[in-house]
Coordinates of C-alpha atoms in Angstrom, one line a residue:
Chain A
X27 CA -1.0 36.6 -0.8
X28 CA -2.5 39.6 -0.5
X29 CA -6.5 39.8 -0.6
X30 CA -9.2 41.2 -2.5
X31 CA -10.4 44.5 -1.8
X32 CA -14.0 43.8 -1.3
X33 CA -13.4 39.8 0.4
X34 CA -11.3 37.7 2.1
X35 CA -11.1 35.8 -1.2
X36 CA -7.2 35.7 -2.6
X37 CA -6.6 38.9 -5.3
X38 CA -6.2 37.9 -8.6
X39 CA -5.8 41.1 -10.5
X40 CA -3.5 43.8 -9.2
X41 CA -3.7 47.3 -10.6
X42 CA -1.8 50.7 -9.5
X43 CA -2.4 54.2 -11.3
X44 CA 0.2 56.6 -10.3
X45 CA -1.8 60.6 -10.8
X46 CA -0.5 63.4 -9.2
X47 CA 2.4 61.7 -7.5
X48 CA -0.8 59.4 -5.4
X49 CA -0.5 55.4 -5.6
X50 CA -4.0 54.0 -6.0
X51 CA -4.1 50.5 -6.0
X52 CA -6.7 48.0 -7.1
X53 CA -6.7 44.3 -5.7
X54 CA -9.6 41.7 -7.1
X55 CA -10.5 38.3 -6.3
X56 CA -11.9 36.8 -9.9
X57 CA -15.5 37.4 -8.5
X58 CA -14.9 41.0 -7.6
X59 CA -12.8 41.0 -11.2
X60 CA -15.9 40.1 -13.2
X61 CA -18.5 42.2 -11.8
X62 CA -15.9 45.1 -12.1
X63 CA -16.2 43.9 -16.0
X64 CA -12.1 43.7 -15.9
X65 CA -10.2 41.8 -19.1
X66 CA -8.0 39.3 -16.6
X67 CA -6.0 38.7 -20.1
X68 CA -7.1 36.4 -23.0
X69 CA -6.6 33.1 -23.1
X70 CA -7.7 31.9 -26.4
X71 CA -6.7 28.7 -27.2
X72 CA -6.7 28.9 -31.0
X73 CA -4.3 31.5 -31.1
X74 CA -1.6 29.6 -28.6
X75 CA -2.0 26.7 -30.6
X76 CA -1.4 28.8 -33.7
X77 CA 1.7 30.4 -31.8
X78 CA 2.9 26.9 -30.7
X79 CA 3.2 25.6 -34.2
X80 CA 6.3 27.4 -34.6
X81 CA 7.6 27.6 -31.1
X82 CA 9.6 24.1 -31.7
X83 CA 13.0 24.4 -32.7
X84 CA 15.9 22.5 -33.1
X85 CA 16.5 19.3 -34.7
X86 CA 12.8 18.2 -36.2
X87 CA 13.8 15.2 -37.2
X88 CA 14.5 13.8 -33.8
X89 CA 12.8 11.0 -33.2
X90 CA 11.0 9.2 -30.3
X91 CA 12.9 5.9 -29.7
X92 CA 9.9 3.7 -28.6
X93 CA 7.4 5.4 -31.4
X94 CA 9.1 7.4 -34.0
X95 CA 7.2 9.8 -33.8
X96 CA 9.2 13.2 -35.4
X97 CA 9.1 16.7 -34.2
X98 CA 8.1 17.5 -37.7
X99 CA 4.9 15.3 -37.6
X100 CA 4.0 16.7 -34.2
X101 CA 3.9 20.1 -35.8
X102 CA 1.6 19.0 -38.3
X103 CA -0.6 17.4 -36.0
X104 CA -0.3 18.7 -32.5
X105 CA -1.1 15.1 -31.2
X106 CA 2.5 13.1 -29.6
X107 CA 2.7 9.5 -30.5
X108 CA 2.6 7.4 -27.5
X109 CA 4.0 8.2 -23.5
X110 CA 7.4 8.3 -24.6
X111 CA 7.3 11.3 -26.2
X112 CA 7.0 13.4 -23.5
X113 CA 10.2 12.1 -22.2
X114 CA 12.3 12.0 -25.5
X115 CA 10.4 16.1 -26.7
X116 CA 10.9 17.3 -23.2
X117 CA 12.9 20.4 -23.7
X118 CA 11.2 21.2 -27.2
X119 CA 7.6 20.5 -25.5
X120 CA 8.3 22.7 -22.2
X121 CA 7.6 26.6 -23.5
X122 CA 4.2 24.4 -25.5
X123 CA 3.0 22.9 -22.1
X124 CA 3.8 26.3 -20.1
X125 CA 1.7 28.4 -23.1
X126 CA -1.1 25.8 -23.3
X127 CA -1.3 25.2 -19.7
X128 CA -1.5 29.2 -18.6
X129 CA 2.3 28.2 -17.3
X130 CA 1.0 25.3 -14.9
X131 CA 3.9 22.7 -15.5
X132 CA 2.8 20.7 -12.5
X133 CA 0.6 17.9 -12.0
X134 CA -1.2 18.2 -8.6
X135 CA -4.4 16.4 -9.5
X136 CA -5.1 12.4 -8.1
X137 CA -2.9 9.9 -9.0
X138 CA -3.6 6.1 -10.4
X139 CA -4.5 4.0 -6.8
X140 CA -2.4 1.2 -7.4
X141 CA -0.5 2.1 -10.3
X142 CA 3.4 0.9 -9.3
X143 CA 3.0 -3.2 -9.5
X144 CA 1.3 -3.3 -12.3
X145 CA 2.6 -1.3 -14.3
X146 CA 6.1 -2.3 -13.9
X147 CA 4.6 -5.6 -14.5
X148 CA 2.7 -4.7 -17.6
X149 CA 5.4 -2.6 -19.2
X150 CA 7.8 -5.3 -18.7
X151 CA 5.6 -8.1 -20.6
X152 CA 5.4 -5.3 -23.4
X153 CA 9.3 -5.0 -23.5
X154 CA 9.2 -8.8 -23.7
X155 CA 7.1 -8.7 -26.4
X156 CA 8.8 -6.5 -28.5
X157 CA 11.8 -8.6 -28.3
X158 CA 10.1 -11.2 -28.6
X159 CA 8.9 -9.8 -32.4
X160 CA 12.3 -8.8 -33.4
X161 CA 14.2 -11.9 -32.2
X162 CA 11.7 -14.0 -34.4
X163 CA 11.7 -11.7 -37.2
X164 CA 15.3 -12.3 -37.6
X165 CA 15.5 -15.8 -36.7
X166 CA 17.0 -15.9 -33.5
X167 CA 14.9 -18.8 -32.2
X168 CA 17.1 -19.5 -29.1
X169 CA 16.8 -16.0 -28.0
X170 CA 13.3 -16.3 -29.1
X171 CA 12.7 -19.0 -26.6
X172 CA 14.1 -17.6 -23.7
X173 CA 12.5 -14.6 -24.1
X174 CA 9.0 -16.8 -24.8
X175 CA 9.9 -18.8 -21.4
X176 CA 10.2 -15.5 -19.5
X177 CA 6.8 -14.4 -21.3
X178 CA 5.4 -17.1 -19.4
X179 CA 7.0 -17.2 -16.2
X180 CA 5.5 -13.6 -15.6
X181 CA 2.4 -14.7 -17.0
X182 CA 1.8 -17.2 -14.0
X183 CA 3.9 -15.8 -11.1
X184 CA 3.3 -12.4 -11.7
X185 CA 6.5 -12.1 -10.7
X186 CA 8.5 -9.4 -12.2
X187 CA 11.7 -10.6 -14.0
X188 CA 12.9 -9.0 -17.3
X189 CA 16.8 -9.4 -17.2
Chain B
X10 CA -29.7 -3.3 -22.8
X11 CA -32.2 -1.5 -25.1
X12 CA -31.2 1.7 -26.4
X13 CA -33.9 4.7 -26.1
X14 CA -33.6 8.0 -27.1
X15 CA -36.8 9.0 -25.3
X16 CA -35.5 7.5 -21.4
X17 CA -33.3 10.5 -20.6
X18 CA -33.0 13.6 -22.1
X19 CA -29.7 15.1 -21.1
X20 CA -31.1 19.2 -21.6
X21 CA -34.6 18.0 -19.3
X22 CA -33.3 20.8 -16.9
X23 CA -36.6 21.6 -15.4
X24 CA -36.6 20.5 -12.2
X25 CA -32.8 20.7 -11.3
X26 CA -30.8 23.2 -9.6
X27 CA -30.6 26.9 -12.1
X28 CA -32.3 24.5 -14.5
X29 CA -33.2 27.7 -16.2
X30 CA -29.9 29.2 -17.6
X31 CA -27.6 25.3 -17.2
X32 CA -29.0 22.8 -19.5
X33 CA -26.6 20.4 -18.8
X34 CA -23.2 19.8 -17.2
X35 CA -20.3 17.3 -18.4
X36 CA -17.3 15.5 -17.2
X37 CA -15.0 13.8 -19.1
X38 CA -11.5 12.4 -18.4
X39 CA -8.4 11.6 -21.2
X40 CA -6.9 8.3 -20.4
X41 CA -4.1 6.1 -21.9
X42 CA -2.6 2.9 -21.2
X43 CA 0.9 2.7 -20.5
X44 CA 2.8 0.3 -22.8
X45 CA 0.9 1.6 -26.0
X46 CA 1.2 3.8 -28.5
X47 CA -1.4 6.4 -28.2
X48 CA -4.4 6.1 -30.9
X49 CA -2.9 8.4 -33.6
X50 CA 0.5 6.0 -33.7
X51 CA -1.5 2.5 -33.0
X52 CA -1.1 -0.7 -35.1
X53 CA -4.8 -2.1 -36.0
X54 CA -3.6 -4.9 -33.3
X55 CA -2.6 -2.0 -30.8
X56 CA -6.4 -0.9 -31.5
X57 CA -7.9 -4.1 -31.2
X58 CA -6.1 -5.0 -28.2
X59 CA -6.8 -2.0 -26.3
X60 CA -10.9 -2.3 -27.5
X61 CA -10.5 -6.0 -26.5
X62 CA -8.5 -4.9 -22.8
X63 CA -11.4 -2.4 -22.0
X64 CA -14.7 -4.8 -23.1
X65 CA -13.1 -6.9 -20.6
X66 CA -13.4 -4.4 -18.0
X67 CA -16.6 -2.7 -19.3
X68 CA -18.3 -5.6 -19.1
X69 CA -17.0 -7.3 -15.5
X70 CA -17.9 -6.0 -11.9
X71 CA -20.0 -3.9 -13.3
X72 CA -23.4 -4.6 -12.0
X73 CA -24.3 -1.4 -10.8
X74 CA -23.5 0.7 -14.0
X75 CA -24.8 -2.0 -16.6
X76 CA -22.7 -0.4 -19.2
X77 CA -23.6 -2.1 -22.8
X78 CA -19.8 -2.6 -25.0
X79 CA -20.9 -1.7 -28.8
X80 CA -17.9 -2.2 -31.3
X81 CA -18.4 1.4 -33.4
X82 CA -18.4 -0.6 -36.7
X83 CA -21.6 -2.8 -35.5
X84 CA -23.2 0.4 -34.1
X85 CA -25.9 1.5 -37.2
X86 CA -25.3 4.8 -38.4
X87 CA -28.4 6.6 -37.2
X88 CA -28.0 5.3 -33.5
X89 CA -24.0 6.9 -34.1
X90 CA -26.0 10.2 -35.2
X91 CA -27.9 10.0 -32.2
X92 CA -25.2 9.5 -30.0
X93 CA -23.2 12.4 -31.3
X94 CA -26.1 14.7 -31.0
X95 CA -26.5 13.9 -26.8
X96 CA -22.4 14.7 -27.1
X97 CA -22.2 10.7 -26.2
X98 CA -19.5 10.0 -28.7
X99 CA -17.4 12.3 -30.5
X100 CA -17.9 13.2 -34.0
X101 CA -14.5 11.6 -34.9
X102 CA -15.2 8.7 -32.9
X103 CA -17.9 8.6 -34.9
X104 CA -15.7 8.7 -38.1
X105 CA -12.9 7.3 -37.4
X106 CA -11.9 3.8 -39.3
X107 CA -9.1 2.2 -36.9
X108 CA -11.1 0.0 -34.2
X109 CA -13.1 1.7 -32.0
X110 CA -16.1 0.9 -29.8
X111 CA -17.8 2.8 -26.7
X112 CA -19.3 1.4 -23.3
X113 CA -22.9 3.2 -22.5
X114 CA -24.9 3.3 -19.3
X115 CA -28.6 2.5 -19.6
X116 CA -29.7 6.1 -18.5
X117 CA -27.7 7.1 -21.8
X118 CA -25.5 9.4 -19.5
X119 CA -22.4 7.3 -19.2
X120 CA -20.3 6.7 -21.5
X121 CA -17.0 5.3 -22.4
X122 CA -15.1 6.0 -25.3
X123 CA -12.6 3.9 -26.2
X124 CA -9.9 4.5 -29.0
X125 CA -10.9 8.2 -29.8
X126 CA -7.8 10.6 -29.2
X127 CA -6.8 8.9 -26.4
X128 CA -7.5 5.2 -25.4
X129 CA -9.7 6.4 -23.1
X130 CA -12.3 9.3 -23.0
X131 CA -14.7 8.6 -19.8
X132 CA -17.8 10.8 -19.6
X133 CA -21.2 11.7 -17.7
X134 CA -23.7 14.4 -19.0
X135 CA -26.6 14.9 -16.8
X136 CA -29.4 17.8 -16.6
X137 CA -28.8 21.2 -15.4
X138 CA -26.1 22.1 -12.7
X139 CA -24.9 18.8 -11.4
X140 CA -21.2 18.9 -11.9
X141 CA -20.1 17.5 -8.5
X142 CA -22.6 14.3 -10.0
X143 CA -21.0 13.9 -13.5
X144 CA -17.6 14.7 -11.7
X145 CA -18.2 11.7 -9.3
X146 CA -19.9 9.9 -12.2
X147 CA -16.8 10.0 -14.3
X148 CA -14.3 9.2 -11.2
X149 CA -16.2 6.3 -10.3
X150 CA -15.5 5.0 -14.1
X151 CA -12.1 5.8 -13.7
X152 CA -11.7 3.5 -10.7
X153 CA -13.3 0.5 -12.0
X154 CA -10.3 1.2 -15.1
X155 CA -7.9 1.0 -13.1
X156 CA -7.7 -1.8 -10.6
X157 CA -7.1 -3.2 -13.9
X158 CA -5.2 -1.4 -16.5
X159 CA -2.1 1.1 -15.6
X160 CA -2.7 4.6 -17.3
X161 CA 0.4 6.1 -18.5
X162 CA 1.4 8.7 -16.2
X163 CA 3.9 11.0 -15.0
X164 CA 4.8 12.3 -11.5
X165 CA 5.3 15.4 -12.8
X166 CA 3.2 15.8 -15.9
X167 CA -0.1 13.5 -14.4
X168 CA -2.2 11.5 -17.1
X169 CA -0.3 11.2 -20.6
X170 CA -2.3 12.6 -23.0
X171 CA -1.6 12.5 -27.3
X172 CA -2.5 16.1 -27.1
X173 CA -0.8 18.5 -24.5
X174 CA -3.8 20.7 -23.8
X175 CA -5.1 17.7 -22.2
X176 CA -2.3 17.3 -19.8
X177 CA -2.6 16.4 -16.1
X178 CA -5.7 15.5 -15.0
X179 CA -7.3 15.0 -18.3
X180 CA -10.5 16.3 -16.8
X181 CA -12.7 18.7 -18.7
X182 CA -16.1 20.3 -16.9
X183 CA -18.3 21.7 -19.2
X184 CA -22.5 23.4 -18.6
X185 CA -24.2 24.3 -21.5
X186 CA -25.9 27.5 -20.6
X187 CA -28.7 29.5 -22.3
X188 CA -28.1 33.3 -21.9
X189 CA -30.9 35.4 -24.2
X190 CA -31.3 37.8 -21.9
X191 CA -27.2 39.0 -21.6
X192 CA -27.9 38.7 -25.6
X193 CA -30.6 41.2 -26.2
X194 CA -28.9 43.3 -22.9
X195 CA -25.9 43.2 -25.0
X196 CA -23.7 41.8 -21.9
X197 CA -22.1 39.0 -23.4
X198 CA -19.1 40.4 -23.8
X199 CA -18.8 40.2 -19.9
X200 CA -18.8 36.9 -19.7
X201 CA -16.1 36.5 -22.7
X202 CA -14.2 38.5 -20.6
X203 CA -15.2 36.3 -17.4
X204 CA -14.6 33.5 -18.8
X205 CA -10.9 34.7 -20.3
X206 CA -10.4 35.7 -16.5
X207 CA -10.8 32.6 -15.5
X208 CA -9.3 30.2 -17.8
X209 CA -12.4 29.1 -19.4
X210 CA -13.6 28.5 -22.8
X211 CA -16.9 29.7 -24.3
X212 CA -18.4 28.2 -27.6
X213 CA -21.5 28.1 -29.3
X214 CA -23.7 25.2 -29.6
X215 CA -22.2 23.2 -31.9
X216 CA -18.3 23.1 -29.9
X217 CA -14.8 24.7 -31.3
X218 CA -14.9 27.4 -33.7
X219 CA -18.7 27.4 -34.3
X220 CA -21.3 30.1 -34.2
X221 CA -24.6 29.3 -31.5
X222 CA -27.6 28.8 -32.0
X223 CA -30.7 29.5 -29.3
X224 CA -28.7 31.6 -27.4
X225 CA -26.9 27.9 -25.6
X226 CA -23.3 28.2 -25.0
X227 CA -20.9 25.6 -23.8
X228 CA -18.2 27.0 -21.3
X229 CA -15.6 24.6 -20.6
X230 CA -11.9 24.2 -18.3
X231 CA -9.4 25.2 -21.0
X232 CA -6.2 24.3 -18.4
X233 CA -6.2 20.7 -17.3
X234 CA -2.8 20.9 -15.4
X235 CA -1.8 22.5 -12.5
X236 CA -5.2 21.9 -10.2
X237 CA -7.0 19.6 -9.2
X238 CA -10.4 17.8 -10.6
X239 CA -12.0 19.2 -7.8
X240 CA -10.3 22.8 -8.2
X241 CA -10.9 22.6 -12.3
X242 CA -15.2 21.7 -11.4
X243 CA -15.1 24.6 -8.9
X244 CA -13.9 26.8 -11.2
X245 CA -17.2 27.0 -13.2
X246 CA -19.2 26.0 -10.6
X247 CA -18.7 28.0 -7.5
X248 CA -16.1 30.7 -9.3
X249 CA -18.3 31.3 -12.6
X250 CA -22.0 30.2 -12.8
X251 CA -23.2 31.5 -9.8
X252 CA -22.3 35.6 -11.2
X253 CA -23.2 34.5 -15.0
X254 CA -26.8 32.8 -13.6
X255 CA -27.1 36.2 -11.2
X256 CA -26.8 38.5 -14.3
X257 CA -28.7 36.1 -16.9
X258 CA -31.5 36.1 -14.2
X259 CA -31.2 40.0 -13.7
X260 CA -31.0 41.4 -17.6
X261 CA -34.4 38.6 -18.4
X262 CA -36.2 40.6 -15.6
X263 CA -34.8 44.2 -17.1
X264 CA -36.3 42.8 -20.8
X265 CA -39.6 42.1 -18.8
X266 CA -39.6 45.0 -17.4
X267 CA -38.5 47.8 -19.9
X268 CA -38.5 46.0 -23.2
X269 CA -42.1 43.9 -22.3
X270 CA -43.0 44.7 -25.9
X271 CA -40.0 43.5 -27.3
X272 CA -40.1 40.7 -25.4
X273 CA -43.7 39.7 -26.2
X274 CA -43.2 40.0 -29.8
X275 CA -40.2 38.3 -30.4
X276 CA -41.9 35.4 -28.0
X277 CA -45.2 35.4 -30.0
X278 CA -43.8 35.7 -33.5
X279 CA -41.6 32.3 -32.5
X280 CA -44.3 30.3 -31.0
X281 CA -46.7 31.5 -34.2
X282 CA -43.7 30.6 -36.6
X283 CA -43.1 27.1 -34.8
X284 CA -46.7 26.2 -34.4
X285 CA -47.4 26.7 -37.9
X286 CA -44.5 25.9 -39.9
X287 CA -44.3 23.0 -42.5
X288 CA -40.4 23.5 -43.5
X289 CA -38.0 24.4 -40.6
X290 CA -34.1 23.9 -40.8
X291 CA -32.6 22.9 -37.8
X292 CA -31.4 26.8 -37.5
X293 CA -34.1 28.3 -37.1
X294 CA -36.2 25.5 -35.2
X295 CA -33.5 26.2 -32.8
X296 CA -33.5 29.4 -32.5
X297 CA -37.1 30.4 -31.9
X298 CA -37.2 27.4 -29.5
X299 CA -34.7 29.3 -27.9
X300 CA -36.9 32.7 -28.2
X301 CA -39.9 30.5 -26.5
X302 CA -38.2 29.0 -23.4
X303 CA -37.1 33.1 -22.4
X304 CA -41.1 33.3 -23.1
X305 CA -42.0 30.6 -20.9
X306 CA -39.3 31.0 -18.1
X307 CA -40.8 34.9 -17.8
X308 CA -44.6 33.8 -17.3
X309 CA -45.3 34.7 -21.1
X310 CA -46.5 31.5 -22.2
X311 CA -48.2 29.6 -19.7
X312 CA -49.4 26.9 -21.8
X313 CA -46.4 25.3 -23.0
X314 CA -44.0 23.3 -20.4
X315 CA -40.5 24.3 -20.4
X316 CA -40.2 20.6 -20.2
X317 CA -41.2 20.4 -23.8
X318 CA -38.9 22.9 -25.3
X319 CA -35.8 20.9 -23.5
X320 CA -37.0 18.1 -24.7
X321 CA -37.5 19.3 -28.5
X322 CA -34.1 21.7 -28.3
X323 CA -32.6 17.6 -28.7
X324 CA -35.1 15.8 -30.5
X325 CA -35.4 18.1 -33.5
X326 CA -31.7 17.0 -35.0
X327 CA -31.2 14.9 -37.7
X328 CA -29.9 11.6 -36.2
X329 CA -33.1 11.2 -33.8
X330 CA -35.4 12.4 -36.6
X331 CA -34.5 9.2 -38.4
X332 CA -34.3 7.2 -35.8
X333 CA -38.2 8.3 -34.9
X334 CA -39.4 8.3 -38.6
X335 CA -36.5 6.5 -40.4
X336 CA -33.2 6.0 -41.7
X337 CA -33.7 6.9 -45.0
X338 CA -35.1 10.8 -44.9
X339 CA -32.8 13.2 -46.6
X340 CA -32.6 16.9 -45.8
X341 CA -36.0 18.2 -47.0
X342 CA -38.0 15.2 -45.8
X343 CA -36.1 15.9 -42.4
X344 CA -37.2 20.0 -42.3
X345 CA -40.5 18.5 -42.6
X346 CA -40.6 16.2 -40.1
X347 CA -39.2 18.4 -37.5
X348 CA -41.7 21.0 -38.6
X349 CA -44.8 18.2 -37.7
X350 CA -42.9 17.4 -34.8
X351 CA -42.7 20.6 -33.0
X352 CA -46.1 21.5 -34.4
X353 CA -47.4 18.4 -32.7
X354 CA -45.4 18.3 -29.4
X355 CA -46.3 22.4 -29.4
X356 CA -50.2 21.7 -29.8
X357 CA -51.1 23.3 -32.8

């Protein structure tokens, strides 16, 4: 990466003037950049979101299997509907993230300590529950009762069995 | 735990590090729970079972941070104004109708909220430039979450978030700086275009889309993705404040030196305007406190502690005005009050 002009610090703006046939060329670190009173570009955040608002196309009535959430109501409110989404919107919410993100698409920050167990465990007892609902709202007490049993079984041996 | 406005005053900058341009500084980290809806898709019960998931936690192992678990709808209204005000709770928080609560610390710096955008919103505010403190503050929080709960998270994408501009680590750094000096030098525009540079937000006072007041500024992470916490805090301060205090610093000592009339009368007319005012609207209270502490922080008033001024730049808005002199004051008895207040804490 090549270095700022004035420190060792890495250049962040890059400039070259061609006059006379001579190549002058300008590297900055964002220090340098800022005392130099350079515009590194605008990033205002009212007028990506503004730009976003449109930038979903396709079908806008697909919806998110675990929260129906549409892309039409994610338009109108910029908020997705549960973890899901970001699965189900993926290709629709890519150019979105890159825009809002300054084209970071990459998580490199910590990670949950001891994330994997549990949350196997815990998503599976929501899964569970879900059935759970349904088979009971329809009446399927048999189905209702293993799934009940299974409920419990994880509930006291922490043990993870869903199928 | 009792709850006292007067215990800690986040903006009591005066004897922290460039406690006279940063105020304050803030951390705050978006969480959610995997195997929920996020809040703006949740069932009451999905709202009352997260609230009821996160007292537990609040309120276990948690000797060392004593936070207190207040349900939103038991919190009285003028304690949720106060809140707002220190930037405790949201003003939607505040708002909202669904089930909601927030954990506090003691010191009335920590704070978790829970059901706002996301499940989670964990935050620290403490006085002047200690981000590496709030940053530690709110990471600490986070830990104590989850050896309990599982966040929704991605490998690729980090910490779910209902909104995408929250992506990744869900961390947001913010200072609250007072800049009169770049004002009246008319070098603000550099740090709009230091701040673009750099991926940072600038607002005024009162957060998104808002006009200042008092010269303060809030400058804020606007990318959340792609770095990490540590990265996003150095960002503003080791890669921003350090230049932006340098200049502040440098155009007050150019008003002191080639504008010292300027100076002295704009500093003078405030403090005679705020010592002897019966009617002041929270505008311009502000902003001729704001015209005082430049006074004070370049040896023009030696009688006043910038202490003070910190200290009434808080207490002067609505929700701790009622809660020192009572619920009930509507908008004229509360110009009135502030007026007696700042006469009496100025000593006129």
């Amino acid at each position: 990466m090549t270095s700022c002009d004035h420190c060792d610090k890495p250049a962040i703006y890059h400039d070259v003037r061609i006059a006379n046939g001579v190549h002058n060329t300008t590297h900055l670190c964002a220090e340098h950049a800022m005392e130099a009173g350079v515009s590194l570009g605008p990033i205002d955040l009212s007028v990506v979101l503004h730009s976003t608002e449109n930038a979903i196309s396709g079908d806008i009535s697909k919806a998110c299997p675990d929260c129906g959430m549409t892309v039409a109501q994610y338009k109108k409110t910029s908020l997705l509907g549960c973890p899901s989404c970001y699965q189900t919107f993926s290709d629709e919410l890519n150019s979105i993230i890159t825009q809002v993100q300054n084209n970071n698409t990459q998580h490199i920050g910590r990670a949950p300590a001891q994330a994997s167990v549990d949350l196997t465990r815990h998503l599976q007892i929501r899964r569970l529950l879900k059935k759970l609902e349904s088979a009971v709202s329809q009446e399927e007490y048999e189905q209702a009762a293993i799934l009940r049993d299974k409920l419990r079984e994880l509930h006291t041996s922490g043990e993870p069995n869903e199928n | 735990m009792k709850i006292d406005p007067d215990y800690n005053c986040p903006f009591n900058s005066d004897h922290t590090p460039f406690g006279d341009v940063v105020l304050s500084s803030r951390a705050r980290l978006a969480r959610n729970l995997e195997g929920f809806p996020f809040v703006n898709r949740s069932t009451t019960s999905d709202c009352i079972e997260v609230t009821s998931l996160l007292s537990q936690i609040c309120t276990k192992n948690n000797s060392n941070l004593q936070l207190k678990w207040i349900e939103m709808d038991e919190l009285d209204s003028v304690t949720t104004e106060m809140f707002v005000e220190r930037h405790l709770i949201s003003s939607s928080l505040a708002h909202a109708i669904h089930p909601c609560a927030i954990a506090v610390g003691p010191e009335l710096s920590r704070s978790v909220m829970v059901n706002e955008e996301d499940h989670i919103r964990i935050q620290s505010i403490r006085p002047g430039l200690q981000l590496t403190d709030v940053r530690d503050d709110v990471h600490q929080l986070d830990l104590l979450v989850e050896e309990i709960i599982s966040y929704a998270f991605d490998d690729q994408l980090g910490f779910l978030t209902a909104c995408p501009t929250n992506l990744g680590t869900g961390a947001r750094f913010s200072v609250m700086v007072h800049l009169p000096g770049l004002r009246l030098v008319k070098d603000l525009e550099r740090v709009r275009r230091a701040c673009e540079g750099m991926s940072l937000a600038i607002r005024g006072y009162r957060g998104e889309g808002s006009g200042t007041m008092a010269d303060l500024y809030q400058v804020s992470n606007q990318i959340t993705l792609g770095n990490t916490e540590e990265q996003l805090c150095n960002i503003l301060s080791e890669d921003f404040l350090p230049p932006v205090i340098e200049w502040e610093r440098k155009a007050r000592m150019t008003i002191a030196k080639e504008q010292s009339q300027r100076l002295d009368d704009q500093t003078f007319r405030s403090l005679g305007l705020l010592q002897n005012a019966r009617i002041l609207t929270p505008e311009e209270a502000m902003n001729n406190l704001g015209n005082i502490r430049l006074g004070i922080s370049l040896d023009r008033i030696d009688t006043i502690e910038i202490s003070t001024v910190n200290q009434l730049l808080i207490e002067i808005h609505p929700g701790h005005l009622r809660w020192k002199y009572g619920k009930e004051l509507d908008d004229d008895e509360l110009n009135t009050r502030r007026a007696d207040l700042i006469r009496e804490k100025l000593g006129q």
